[in-house]
N, CA, C and O of each residue as an XYZ file, in Angstrom:
92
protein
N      34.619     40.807     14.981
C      33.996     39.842     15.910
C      32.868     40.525     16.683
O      33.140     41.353     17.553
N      31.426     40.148     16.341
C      30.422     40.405     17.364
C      30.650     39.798     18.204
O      31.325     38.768     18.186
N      29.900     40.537     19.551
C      29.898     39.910     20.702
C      28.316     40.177     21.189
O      28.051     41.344     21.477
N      27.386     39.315     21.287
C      26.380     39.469     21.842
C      25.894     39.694     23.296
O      26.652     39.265     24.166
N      24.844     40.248     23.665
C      24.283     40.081     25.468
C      24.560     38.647     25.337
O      25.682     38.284     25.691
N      23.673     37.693     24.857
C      23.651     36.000     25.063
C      25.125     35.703     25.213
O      25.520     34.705     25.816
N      25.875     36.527     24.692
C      27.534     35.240     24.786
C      28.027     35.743     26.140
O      28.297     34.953     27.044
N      28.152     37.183     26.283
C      28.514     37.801     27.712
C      27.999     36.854     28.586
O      28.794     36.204     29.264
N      26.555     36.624     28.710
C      25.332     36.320     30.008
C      26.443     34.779     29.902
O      27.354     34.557     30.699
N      26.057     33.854     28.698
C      26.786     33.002     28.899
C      27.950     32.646     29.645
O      28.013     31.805     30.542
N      29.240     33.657     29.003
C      30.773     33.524     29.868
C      30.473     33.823     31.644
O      30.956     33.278     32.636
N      29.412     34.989     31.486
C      29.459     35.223     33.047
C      28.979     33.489     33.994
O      29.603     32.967     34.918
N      27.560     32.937     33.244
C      27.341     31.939     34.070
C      27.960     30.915     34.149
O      28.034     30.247     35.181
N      28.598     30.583     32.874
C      29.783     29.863     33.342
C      31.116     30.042     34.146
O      31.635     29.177     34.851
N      31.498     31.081     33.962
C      32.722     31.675     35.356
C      31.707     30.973     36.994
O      32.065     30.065     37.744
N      30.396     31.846     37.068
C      29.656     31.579     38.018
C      29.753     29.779     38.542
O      29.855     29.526     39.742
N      29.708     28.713     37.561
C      29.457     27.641     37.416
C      31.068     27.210     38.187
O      31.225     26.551     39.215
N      32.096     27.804     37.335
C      33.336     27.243     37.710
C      33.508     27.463     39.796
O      33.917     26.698     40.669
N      33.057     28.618     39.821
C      33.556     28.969     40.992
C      32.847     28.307     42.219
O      33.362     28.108     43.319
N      31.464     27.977     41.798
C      30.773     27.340     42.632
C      31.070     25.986     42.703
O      30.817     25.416     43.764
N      31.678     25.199     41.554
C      32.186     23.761     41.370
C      33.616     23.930     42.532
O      33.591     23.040     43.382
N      34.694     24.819     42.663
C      35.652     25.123     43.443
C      35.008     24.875     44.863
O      35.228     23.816     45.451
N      34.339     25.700     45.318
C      33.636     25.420     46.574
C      33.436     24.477     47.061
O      32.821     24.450     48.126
């Protein structure tokens, strides 16, 4: 399984997305 920069950057801005939707 590759894992690219783009999929990382992705998971991170979505975590980012979840946490700010919590708020």
């Amino acid at each position: 399984m590759r894992v690219s920069w783009l999929q990382i950057l992705a998971k991170a801005v979505h975590l980012l997305d979840i946490k700010s939707c919590e708020v």
